Tab-separated table of C-alpha atoms in Angstrom:
chain	number	residue	atom	x	y	z
A	19	MET	CA	2.710	-14.686	-25.812
A	20	SER	CA	4.411	-14.660	-22.430
A	21	LYS	CA	4.241	-17.885	-20.963
A	22	ILE	CA	4.761	-16.207	-17.311
A	23	ILE	CA	3.202	-12.834	-17.034
A	24	THR	CA	-0.210	-12.441	-17.835
A	25	SER	CA	-1.841	-8.605	-17.816
A	26	PHE	CA	-4.659	-7.575	-15.282
A	27	ASP	CA	-6.644	-7.161	-18.379
A	28	GLU	CA	-6.221	-11.122	-19.458
A	29	THR	CA	-6.021	-12.672	-16.548
A	30	LYS	CA	-8.701	-15.576	-15.078
A	31	LEU	CA	-6.677	-17.318	-12.418
A	32	ASN	CA	-6.797	-17.075	-8.499
A	33	ASN	CA	-3.567	-14.911	-8.461
A	34	GLY	CA	-4.356	-13.904	-4.469
A	35	ASN	CA	-6.599	-11.537	-2.411
A	36	LYS	CA	-4.509	-8.448	-3.115
A	37	ALA	CA	-4.560	-9.030	-6.951
A	38	ASN	CA	-7.808	-10.830	-7.508
A	39	ASN	CA	-8.968	-7.075	-5.772
A	40	ILE	CA	-7.166	-4.943	-8.171
A	41	VAL	CA	-9.023	-6.895	-11.162
A	42	THR	CA	-12.151	-5.975	-9.614
A	43	LEU	CA	-11.108	-2.061	-9.563
A	44	LEU	CA	-10.148	-2.327	-13.131
A	45	LYS	CA	-12.717	-3.717	-14.348
A	46	SER	CA	-14.949	-0.921	-12.635
A	47	ASN	CA	-12.945	1.503	-14.045
A	48	ILE	CA	-11.326	2.812	-10.801
A	49	ARG	CA	-7.419	4.018	-11.474
A	50	THR	CA	-4.831	1.838	-10.314
A	51	PRO	CA	-1.415	1.541	-11.633
A	52	LYS	CA	-1.228	-0.807	-15.099
A	53	SER	CA	0.108	-3.932	-13.640
A	54	TRP	CA	0.745	-7.775	-14.502
A	55	VAL	CA	0.575	-10.958	-12.681
A	56	ILE	CA	2.614	-14.178	-12.150
A	57	ASN	CA	1.014	-17.021	-10.612
A	58	TYR	CA	2.060	-18.619	-7.907
A	59	LYS	CA	1.487	-21.894	-9.372
A	60	TYR	CA	4.381	-21.535	-11.306
A	61	LEU	CA	6.982	-21.392	-8.659
A	62	ILE	CA	5.521	-24.208	-7.261
A	63	LYS	CA	5.774	-26.411	-10.214
A	64	ILE	CA	10.144	-24.737	-10.135
A	65	ILE	CA	9.868	-26.445	-6.732
A	66	LYS	CA	8.691	-29.556	-7.547
A	67	LYS	CA	10.512	-30.344	-10.358
A	68	GLU	CA	14.123	-28.488	-9.233
A	69	LEU	CA	13.433	-29.844	-5.296
A	70	GLU	CA	11.140	-32.767	-5.801
A	71	ILE	CA	9.322	-31.220	-2.851
A	72	ASP	CA	5.402	-30.875	-3.925
A	73	LEU	CA	3.988	-28.172	-1.628
A	74	ASN	CA	0.534	-28.781	-2.251
A	75	LYS	CA	0.791	-31.781	0.724
A	76	LYS	CA	1.946	-30.209	4.210
A	77	GLN	CA	5.484	-29.439	4.228
A	78	THR	CA	7.921	-28.863	7.298
A	79	ASP	CA	11.302	-28.385	5.372
A	80	TYR	CA	10.705	-24.300	4.116
A	81	LYS	CA	14.687	-23.646	4.730
A	82	LYS	CA	15.541	-25.754	1.852
A	83	ILE	CA	12.862	-23.853	-0.417
A	84	TYR	CA	14.075	-20.703	1.373
A	85	ASP	CA	18.240	-21.239	0.509
A	86	PHE	CA	16.855	-22.062	-2.779
A	87	LEU	CA	15.062	-19.034	-3.451
A	88	ASN	CA	18.075	-17.274	-2.222
A	89	ASN	CA	20.423	-18.595	-4.823
A	90	VAL	CA	18.403	-19.767	-7.737
A	91	PRO	CA	19.668	-21.919	-10.340
A	92	GLN	CA	20.974	-19.748	-13.392
A	93	SER	CA	18.464	-21.233	-15.666
A	94	VAL	CA	15.407	-20.659	-13.400
A	95	TYR	CA	16.490	-16.789	-12.972
A	96	ASN	CA	17.195	-16.912	-16.744
A	97	GLU	CA	13.591	-17.368	-17.843
A	98	VAL	CA	12.528	-14.885	-15.115
A	99	LEU	CA	14.794	-12.151	-16.629
A	100	LEU	CA	13.692	-12.672	-20.241
A	101	GLU	CA	10.479	-12.566	-19.203
A	102	ILE	CA	10.573	-9.263	-17.479
A	103	VAL	CA	13.070	-8.249	-20.616
A	104	GLY	CA	10.180	-8.694	-22.747
A	105	LEU	CA	7.669	-6.315	-20.734
A	106	LYS	CA	10.153	-3.762	-20.408
A	107	GLU	CA	10.594	-3.672	-24.407
A	108	LYS	CA	6.732	-3.723	-25.091
A	109	ASN	CA	6.478	-0.894	-22.129
A	110	LYS	CA	9.147	1.665	-23.268
A	111	ASP	CA	6.529	4.604	-21.320
A	112	ILE	CA	6.963	2.643	-18.524
A	113	LYS	CA	10.012	3.621	-16.649
A	114	ARG	CA	9.781	2.528	-12.910
A	115	PHE	CA	8.091	-0.860	-11.425
A	116	ALA	CA	7.048	-2.248	-8.270
A	117	VAL	CA	6.799	-5.826	-7.398
A	118	ARG	CA	4.216	-6.544	-4.900
A	119	SER	CA	3.038	-10.193	-2.992
A	120	SER	CA	0.008	-11.228	-3.568
A	121	HIS	CA	-1.024	-14.370	-1.625
A	122	VAL	CA	-3.830	-16.493	-1.270
A	123	TYR	CA	-3.770	-15.746	2.473
A	124	GLU	CA	-2.925	-12.475	2.109
A	125	ASP	CA	-5.327	-9.605	2.896
A	126	GLY	CA	-7.389	-11.622	4.748
A	127	LYS	CA	-11.050	-10.838	6.470
A	128	ASN	CA	-8.948	-12.233	9.835
A	129	TYR	CA	-5.536	-12.312	9.126
A	130	SER	CA	-3.958	-9.250	6.610
A	131	PHE	CA	-0.102	-10.574	6.524
A	132	SER	CA	0.189	-6.927	6.735
A	133	GLY	CA	3.841	-6.252	5.331
A	134	LEU	CA	5.094	-9.134	6.163
A	135	PHE	CA	5.837	-10.328	2.816
A	136	GLN	CA	7.800	-8.519	0.129
A	137	THR	CA	7.162	-5.311	-1.915
A	138	GLU	CA	10.139	-3.264	-3.902
A	139	LEU	CA	9.413	-0.062	-5.159
A	140	ASN	CA	10.656	2.309	-7.856
A	141	LEU	CA	13.031	-0.314	-9.840
A	142	SER	CA	14.187	0.937	-13.528
A	143	ASN	CA	16.256	-1.756	-14.417
A	144	SER	CA	15.181	-5.928	-15.793
A	145	ILE	CA	17.815	-7.640	-13.379
A	146	ASN	CA	16.704	-5.462	-10.374
A	147	ILE	CA	13.002	-6.718	-11.081
A	148	THR	CA	13.924	-10.135	-11.402
A	149	ASN	CA	15.790	-9.786	-8.470
A	150	ALA	CA	12.695	-8.146	-6.294
A	151	ILE	CA	10.870	-10.957	-7.382
A	152	PHE	CA	12.531	-13.768	-6.338
A	153	ARG	CA	13.412	-11.896	-2.938
A	154	CYS	CA	9.713	-11.600	-2.968
A	155	TRP	CA	9.211	-15.712	-3.597
A	156	ARG	CA	11.932	-16.197	-1.253
A	157	ASP	CA	9.865	-14.618	1.756
A	158	CYS	CA	7.352	-16.639	2.090
A	159	PHE	CA	8.791	-19.487	3.134
A	160	THR	CA	10.860	-17.029	6.520
A	161	SER	CA	10.975	-18.575	10.329
A	162	GLY	CA	8.623	-15.459	10.538
A	163	ILE	CA	5.615	-16.261	7.921
A	164	GLN	CA	5.914	-19.947	9.408
A	165	ASN	CA	5.652	-18.286	13.195
A	166	TYR	CA	2.672	-16.411	11.893
A	167	SER	CA	0.478	-18.626	9.818
A	168	LYS	CA	0.828	-21.083	12.924
A	169	ASN	CA	-0.606	-18.247	14.979
A	170	SER	CA	-3.384	-18.011	12.257
A	171	LYS	CA	-3.759	-21.794	12.057
A	172	ILE	CA	-2.531	-21.516	8.622
A	173	GLN	CA	-1.662	-25.435	8.135
A	174	LYS	CA	0.326	-25.654	4.650
A	175	ILE	CA	2.945	-22.581	3.141
A	176	ILE	CA	2.557	-21.960	-0.357
A	177	PRO	CA	4.335	-19.025	-2.584
A	178	CYS	CA	2.622	-15.568	-3.580
A	179	SER	CA	1.766	-14.999	-6.785
A	180	ILE	CA	3.814	-11.587	-7.916
A	181	ILE	CA	2.014	-8.358	-8.971
A	182	ILE	CA	4.288	-6.285	-10.863
A	183	GLN	CA	2.807	-2.867	-11.508
A	184	GLU	CA	3.592	0.219	-12.753
A	185	PHE	CA	5.328	2.473	-9.720
A	186	ILE	CA	3.446	5.728	-9.725
A	187	ILE	CA	6.279	9.434	-8.615
A	188	THR	CA	3.350	10.334	-6.099
A	189	ASP	CA	3.150	14.161	-4.976
A	190	VAL	CA	0.958	13.100	-1.543
A	191	SER	CA	-0.001	9.097	-0.347
A	192	GLY	CA	-1.609	7.406	2.097
A	193	VAL	CA	-3.655	5.097	3.783
A	194	ALA	CA	-7.325	5.265	5.137
A	195	PHE	CA	-9.354	2.939	7.269
A	196	ARG	CA	-12.729	2.677	7.692
A	197	TYR	CA	-14.594	0.863	10.638
A	198	GLU	CA	-18.372	0.903	10.792
A	199	ASN	CA	-19.149	5.095	10.747
A	200	GLU	CA	-16.135	6.165	11.514
A	201	ILE	CA	-12.810	7.157	8.694
A	202	ILE	CA	-9.093	7.517	10.327
A	203	LEU	CA	-7.327	9.066	7.198
A	204	ASN	CA	-3.542	9.616	6.858
A	205	SER	CA	-1.521	11.129	4.752
A	206	THR	CA	1.822	12.973	3.567
A	207	PHE	CA	3.998	14.273	0.864
A	208	GLY	CA	5.784	11.694	-1.314
A	209	MET	CA	5.202	8.079	-0.679
A	210	ALA	CA	2.956	6.165	1.338
A	211	LYS	CA	5.807	3.877	2.634
A	212	SER	CA	6.588	6.218	5.497
A	213	ILE	CA	3.507	5.639	7.070
A	214	VAL	CA	2.739	1.950	6.173
A	215	ASP	CA	6.174	1.558	7.835
A	216	GLY	CA	4.911	3.632	10.365
A	217	GLU	CA	8.545	5.469	10.435
A	218	THR	CA	6.949	9.231	9.967
A	219	GLY	CA	4.343	11.758	10.927
A	220	PHE	CA	1.843	12.778	8.501
A	221	ASP	CA	-1.787	14.742	8.710
A	222	SER	CA	-4.463	12.555	10.017
A	223	TRP	CA	-8.130	13.185	10.265
A	224	LYS	CA	-11.000	11.203	11.547
A	225	ILE	CA	-13.947	11.582	9.672
A	226	ASN	CA	-17.759	10.323	10.741
A	227	ASN	CA	-20.006	9.126	8.058
A	228	LYS	CA	-21.085	12.129	7.205
A	229	TYR	CA	-17.809	12.955	5.999
A	230	GLU	CA	-17.668	15.782	8.668
A	231	VAL	CA	-13.923	16.215	10.496
A	232	LEU	CA	-14.033	15.038	13.894
A	233	GLU	CA	-10.359	15.532	14.358
A	234	TYR	CA	-7.269	16.779	13.039
A	235	GLU	CA	-3.681	16.594	13.546
A	236	ASN	CA	-0.504	17.374	11.985
A	237	THR	CA	3.104	15.263	13.123
A	238	LYS	CA	4.523	15.714	9.530
A	239	ASN	CA	8.556	15.863	9.878
A	240	ILE	CA	10.422	13.231	6.770
A	241	ILE	CA	8.845	12.007	3.778
A	242	ASN	CA	10.449	8.922	1.841
A	243	LEU	CA	10.745	10.530	-2.032
A	244	PRO	CA	11.957	7.814	-4.745
A	245	LEU	CA	15.389	8.477	-5.479
A	246	PHE	CA	16.115	8.581	-9.466
A	247	THR	CA	18.034	11.821	-10.098
A	248	LYS	CA	21.452	10.929	-8.235
A	249	ALA	CA	23.277	7.503	-7.228
A	250	ASN	CA	24.282	8.892	-3.838
A	251	PRO	CA	23.345	11.786	-1.888
A	252	ARG	CA	24.806	12.995	0.985
A	253	LYS	CA	23.125	13.349	4.129
A	254	GLY	CA	22.398	16.990	4.901
A	255	GLU	CA	22.450	18.158	0.883
A	256	LYS	CA	19.676	20.046	-0.061
A	257	ILE	CA	17.178	18.290	-2.529
A	258	SER	CA	14.317	19.536	-4.694
A	259	PHE	CA	11.843	17.009	-5.502
A	260	PHE	CA	8.299	19.380	-5.986
A	261	ALA	CA	8.351	22.214	-8.964
A	262	ASP	CA	8.400	25.297	-6.329
A	263	ASN	CA	11.846	25.965	-5.511
A	264	GLU	CA	10.977	27.337	-2.275
A	265	ASN	CA	10.094	24.089	-1.159
A	266	GLU	CA	13.644	22.381	-0.803
A	267	LEU	CA	14.145	19.528	1.519
A	268	ILE	CA	17.387	18.447	2.963
A	269	VAL	CA	18.339	14.635	3.196
A	270	ASP	CA	17.893	12.819	6.716
A	271	ASN	CA	18.514	9.290	5.249
A	272	PHE	CA	20.112	7.252	2.275
A	273	ASN	CA	20.936	3.589	2.517
A	274	ASN	CA	22.755	2.294	-0.914
A	275	LYS	CA	20.443	-0.509	-1.293
A	276	ASP	CA	17.501	1.498	-1.060
A	277	THR	CA	15.584	2.825	-3.770
A	278	TYR	CA	14.513	6.031	-2.124
A	279	ILE	CA	15.090	8.615	0.543
A	280	LYS	CA	13.921	10.220	3.673
A	281	ALA	CA	14.074	14.029	3.537
A	282	LEU	CA	13.106	16.460	6.138
A	283	LEU	CA	10.402	18.337	4.978
A	284	ASN	CA	11.336	22.504	5.429
A	285	PRO	CA	9.088	24.456	7.942
A	286	LYS	CA	6.850	25.705	5.350
A	287	MET	CA	5.662	22.512	4.386
A	288	ILE	CA	5.231	20.896	7.759
A	289	ASN	CA	2.915	23.838	8.295
A	290	THR	CA	0.711	22.947	4.669
A	291	ILE	CA	-1.956	20.629	5.047
A	292	SER	CA	-1.044	17.891	1.972
A	293	LEU	CA	-4.515	17.798	1.240
A	294	SER	CA	-7.442	20.003	-0.047
A	295	ASN	CA	-10.803	19.598	1.577
A	296	GLU	CA	-12.296	19.504	-2.161
A	297	MET	CA	-9.595	16.537	-2.293
A	298	ILE	CA	-10.555	14.960	0.763
A	299	LYS	CA	-13.955	14.862	-0.219
A	300	ARG	CA	-12.891	12.957	-3.891
A	301	LEU	CA	-10.564	10.552	-1.895
A	302	LEU	CA	-13.349	9.825	0.088
A	303	GLY	CA	-15.971	9.163	-2.749
A	304	THR	CA	-13.439	6.933	-4.708
A	305	PHE	CA	-12.929	5.113	-1.245
A	306	GLN	CA	-16.627	4.397	-1.081
A	307	ASP	CA	-16.834	3.240	-4.731
A	308	VAL	CA	-14.097	1.011	-3.916
A	309	SER	CA	-15.656	-0.446	-1.146
A	310	LEU	CA	-18.967	-1.013	-2.939
A	311	LYS	CA	-17.192	-3.100	-5.996
A	312	LEU	CA	-15.048	-4.711	-3.853
A	313	ASN	CA	-18.036	-5.287	-1.233
A	314	ILE	CA	-15.668	-4.791	1.918
A	315	PRO	CA	-17.011	-2.062	3.858
A	316	ASN	CA	-14.619	-1.942	6.736
A	317	TYR	CA	-11.045	-1.207	4.303
A	318	ASP	CA	-8.009	-0.700	4.598
A	319	ILE	CA	-7.145	1.249	1.418
A	320	GLU	CA	-3.281	2.377	0.296
A	321	TRP	CA	-3.731	5.462	-2.177
A	322	GLY	CA	-1.590	7.973	-3.760
A	323	ILE	CA	-2.168	11.148	-6.007
A	324	LYS	CA	-0.232	12.414	-8.822
A	325	GLU	CA	-1.047	15.841	-10.468
A	326	ASN	CA	-4.184	15.856	-9.137
A	327	GLU	CA	-5.492	12.215	-10.188
A	328	ILE	CA	-6.008	9.701	-7.336
A	329	PHE	CA	-4.429	5.985	-7.798
A	330	ILE	CA	-5.556	2.893	-5.915
A	331	PHE	CA	-2.658	0.943	-4.951
A	332	GLN	CA	-4.548	-1.607	-2.923
A	333	CYS	CA	-7.357	-2.318	-0.447
A	334	ARG	CA	-8.344	-4.902	1.969
A	335	ASP	CA	-10.464	-6.118	4.970
A	336	LEU	CA	-9.723	-4.099	7.909
A	337	THR	CA	-9.236	-7.052	10.274
A	338	LYS	CA	-9.682	-5.379	13.526
A	339	LYS	CA	-11.320	-2.028	14.540
A	340	VAL	CA	-8.398	0.846	15.106
A	341	SER	CA	-8.947	3.470	17.748
A	342	LEU	CA	-7.642	6.709	17.094
A	343	CYS	CA	-6.230	8.348	19.851
A	344	SER	CA	-2.776	11.170	20.111
A	345	LYS	CA	-0.685	11.573	22.466
A	346	LYS	CA	-2.563	13.845	24.293
A	347	ASN	CA	-1.785	12.680	27.789
A	348	TYR	CA	1.355	10.582	27.691
A	349	ASN	CA	4.513	10.674	25.513
A	350	TYR	CA	4.309	8.059	23.710
A	351	LEU	CA	1.873	6.764	20.467
A	352	PRO	CA	-1.475	4.162	21.722
A	353	LEU	CA	-1.358	2.032	19.158
A	354	VAL	CA	-2.914	-1.056	19.925
A	355	SER	CA	-5.691	-0.912	23.040
A	356	GLY	CA	-4.410	-3.110	26.473
A	357	GLU	CA	-2.461	-3.077	29.333
A	358	ALA	CA	0.912	-5.321	29.889
A	359	THR	CA	3.489	-5.729	32.339
A	360	GLY	CA	7.099	-8.205	31.553
A	361	TYR	CA	10.411	-7.505	30.949
A	362	ALA	CA	11.537	-5.479	28.181
A	363	TYR	CA	13.931	-7.218	25.820
A	364	LEU	CA	15.204	-5.569	22.545
A	365	VAL	CA	14.253	-8.179	19.410
A	366	GLU	CA	16.244	-7.727	15.923
A	367	THR	CA	17.435	-11.504	15.254
A	368	GLU	CA	16.339	-14.663	14.788
A	369	THR	CA	18.510	-15.416	17.817
A	370	ASP	CA	16.926	-12.869	19.733
A	371	ALA	CA	13.455	-14.205	19.072
A	372	LYS	CA	14.540	-17.381	20.285
A	373	ASN	CA	15.907	-16.595	23.537
A	374	PHE	CA	13.047	-14.172	23.999
A	375	PRO	CA	11.472	-15.460	27.282
A	376	ASP	CA	7.400	-16.064	28.001
A	377	ASN	CA	5.194	-13.044	29.041
A	378	SER	CA	7.981	-10.772	28.510
A	379	ILE	CA	7.803	-7.298	26.166
A	380	ILE	CA	9.160	-6.994	22.733
A	381	VAL	CA	11.324	-3.530	21.963
A	382	ALA	CA	11.795	-3.769	18.423
A	383	LYS	CA	11.673	-1.275	15.473
A	384	ASN	CA	8.604	-2.768	14.076
A	385	LEU	CA	6.825	-6.039	14.072
A	386	SER	CA	8.215	-8.068	10.917
A	387	GLY	CA	10.691	-10.648	9.943
A	388	PRO	CA	12.402	-12.568	12.884
A	389	VAL	CA	10.937	-10.523	15.439
A	390	LEU	CA	7.056	-12.314	14.603
A	391	LEU	CA	9.062	-15.497	16.306
A	392	ALA	CA	8.552	-13.583	19.763
A	393	THR	CA	4.900	-12.726	19.511
A	394	SER	CA	3.507	-15.749	20.302
A	395	LYS	CA	5.297	-15.340	24.136
A	396	ALA	CA	5.227	-11.205	24.157
A	397	VAL	CA	2.913	-9.709	26.572
A	398	GLY	CA	3.313	-6.400	24.904
A	399	CYS	CA	5.150	-4.196	22.583
A	400	ILE	CA	7.203	-0.925	22.514
A	401	LEU	CA	7.691	0.254	19.295
A	402	GLU	CA	9.207	2.697	16.973
A	403	SER	CA	5.988	2.915	14.686
A	404	LYS	CA	4.428	6.374	14.629
A	405	SER	CA	1.246	5.347	12.958
A	406	PRO	CA	-1.796	3.309	13.926
A	407	LEU	CA	-2.474	2.507	10.540
A	408	SER	CA	1.055	1.386	9.724
A	409	HIS	CA	2.045	-2.634	8.953
A	410	SER	CA	3.458	-3.136	12.178
A	411	ALA	CA	-0.008	-1.864	14.199
A	412	ILE	CA	-2.057	-3.763	12.279
A	413	ILE	CA	-0.252	-7.063	12.536
A	414	ALA	CA	-0.172	-6.861	16.906
A	415	ARG	CA	-3.604	-5.810	16.522
A	416	GLU	CA	-4.745	-9.537	15.027
A	417	LEU	CA	-2.686	-10.709	17.159
A	418	GLY	CA	-4.139	-8.866	20.087
A	419	ILE	CA	-0.993	-7.831	21.854
A	420	PRO	CA	-1.269	-4.168	23.537
A	421	ALA	CA	1.457	-2.284	21.839
A	422	ILE	CA	3.055	1.413	22.174
A	423	GLY	CA	4.690	3.252	19.540
A	424	ALA	CA	6.774	6.368	18.755
A	425	VAL	CA	9.696	5.098	21.227
A	426	ASP	CA	12.911	5.725	20.449
A	427	LYS	CA	14.656	2.106	21.623
A	428	SER	CA	17.673	3.389	23.025
A	429	GLU	CA	15.076	5.495	26.332
A	430	ILE	CA	14.562	1.627	27.305
A	431	SER	CA	16.281	0.053	29.774
A	432	ILE	CA	16.853	-3.387	28.704
A	433	GLY	CA	16.029	-6.349	30.489
A	434	SER	CA	13.808	-3.957	33.316
A	435	LEU	CA	10.283	-4.390	34.095
A	436	TYR	CA	7.906	-2.328	32.611
A	437	LYS	CA	4.194	-1.634	32.086
A	438	ILE	CA	2.496	-0.041	28.937
A	439	ASN	CA	-0.835	1.066	28.110
A	440	GLY	CA	-1.933	0.786	24.595
A	441	SER	CA	-4.376	2.540	24.926
A	442	ASN	CA	-3.264	5.803	26.171
A	443	GLY	CA	0.312	4.981	25.309
A	444	LYS	CA	1.517	5.186	28.999
A	445	LEU	CA	4.672	3.493	30.034
A	446	GLU	CA	6.294	2.950	33.296
A	447	LEU	CA	9.591	1.104	34.714
A	448	LEU	CA	8.444	-0.388	37.393
A	449	ASP	CA	12.389	-1.959	38.448
A	450	SER	CA	15.380	-0.967	36.495
A	451	ASN	CA	17.358	-4.007	37.723
A	452	TYR	CA	18.936	-5.521	34.692
A	453	ILE	CA	18.507	-9.351	33.746
A	454	ASP	CA	20.683	-10.089	30.415
A	455	ILE	CA	19.273	-13.246	28.846
A	456	LYS	CA	21.289	-13.067	25.804
A	457	LYS	CA	24.880	-13.815	27.807
A	458	SER	CA	23.267	-16.261	30.492
A	459	LYS	CA	21.186	-17.870	28.367
A	460	LYS	CA	18.870	-18.288	30.458
A	461	ASN	CA	14.867	-18.674	29.493
A	462	LEU	CA	12.171	-17.938	32.232
A	463	SER	CA	11.512	-20.625	34.144
A	464	ASN	CA	15.708	-20.643	35.070
A	465	LEU	CA	15.360	-17.085	35.689
A	466	LYS	CA	12.901	-18.383	38.888
A	467	GLN	CA	15.739	-19.874	40.802
A	468	THR	CA	16.915	-16.713	42.399
A	469	LYS	CA	14.665	-14.570	45.124
A	470	LYS	CA	14.717	-11.165	43.431
A	471	THR	CA	13.861	-13.009	40.222
A	472	LYS	CA	10.900	-14.575	41.604
A	473	LEU	CA	9.315	-11.691	42.988
A	474	PHE	CA	9.324	-9.499	39.956
A	475	LEU	CA	8.178	-12.588	38.241
A	476	ASP	CA	5.504	-12.627	41.282
A	477	ILE	CA	4.848	-8.950	40.165
A	478	ILE	CA	3.989	-9.897	36.335
A	479	ASN	CA	1.628	-12.584	37.810
A	480	GLN	CA	0.016	-10.325	39.400
A	481	TYR	CA	-0.814	-8.072	36.181
A	482	ASN	CA	-1.222	-10.053	34.130
A	483	SER	CA	-3.605	-13.337	33.074
A	484	ASP	CA	-3.130	-16.244	31.146
A	485	ASP	CA	-3.308	-14.703	27.610
A	486	GLY	CA	-1.246	-12.145	28.722
A	487	LYS	CA	-4.048	-9.214	29.032
A	488	ILE	CA	-4.174	-7.500	32.013
A	489	ILE	CA	-6.355	-8.576	35.136
A	490	ASN	CA	-8.409	-5.799	36.666
């Protein structure tokens, strides 16, 4: 019997909300991938033994823990590795795995920690799976997690449990949100990762509680596919993922660190709706069953379909209402309602976040990692995320920060004064006078020394209240 890993059929511990929900679904005969768990208390014991740090008490030296998990002793690594080797030996029919976090704070009723912890997909060998487990644990102690936890009034940081899950190669996948009598369903070919990361378009339905479609929109262009046939595909190379050879795809991007590729859909697939009406009804019925079993009336569900069989990957409470609004009036995507005015600054690194001035607007690919450090000082976000159901949109919504998406960062004049409207996607450049905070290393209070910048700051204060919301 394994000393560390427990199957979901056998576990009786609190393994975090995500794992606990999957166990409930499994017992209710709702199809989920075959899964195992490593309880978070295992790592707490390791940290206490190796570092003499008791995580059951309030801690501040999380960097020491992060560095330890980034380069663990060989004896600690080998103990987990041998367990993974044994797991794979007993489950030879499963060729590929996913590693997911399941934290006791994650997927809560008020704060989701959506996309902030590590998830790694399409892992085949034992070393890659073990490395993913330690990265998942390590990232529980990042500065971004510390900042988000502080904003969520969480005083003590502990590691997550680890879900080791059979990786399902889905034909179609997506995300569904329900709030009261409205359901928003996003779907695409391939992996749901492209939707939750906000990287690509999708088929989108707005549906009422009678399962009547109120709105439909198709923004599909690129999909994510698992890489398992070739080590290094070239950009522009044609590949075939689906059985129909007419549906050849073109590689758009591949990173050697990733286990998936981005591929451009051909015109036929762009115009092919990813879900039939019959499948939509089946999905909605499954979502209703999940909602009842977990007692989660307002849900956020990640799902997939393989050979007509529906899989539920995870389900959590929908922490904030989502208002679906397409890019009909303006060029950009409304992600989080509200208006904000401020200087726009690119945030990519921890240094960027530390230098980020109060009452400014974040410009970023998404809200994760070091970008989270800037959120407590931001009045708004300009993001590349293309979905109101993406992790970034969820986090901005929980933090109450107005946000717009589907914006190419290169279009933004960094350091210039902007006004954004997260309710309709409107973006206005108010003044293009550039202020380089990285070069000058001045914070917002120092910028007030000049008449010109004081004039701009007066403009901002005219629009923004103390809590960053617009004053009409």
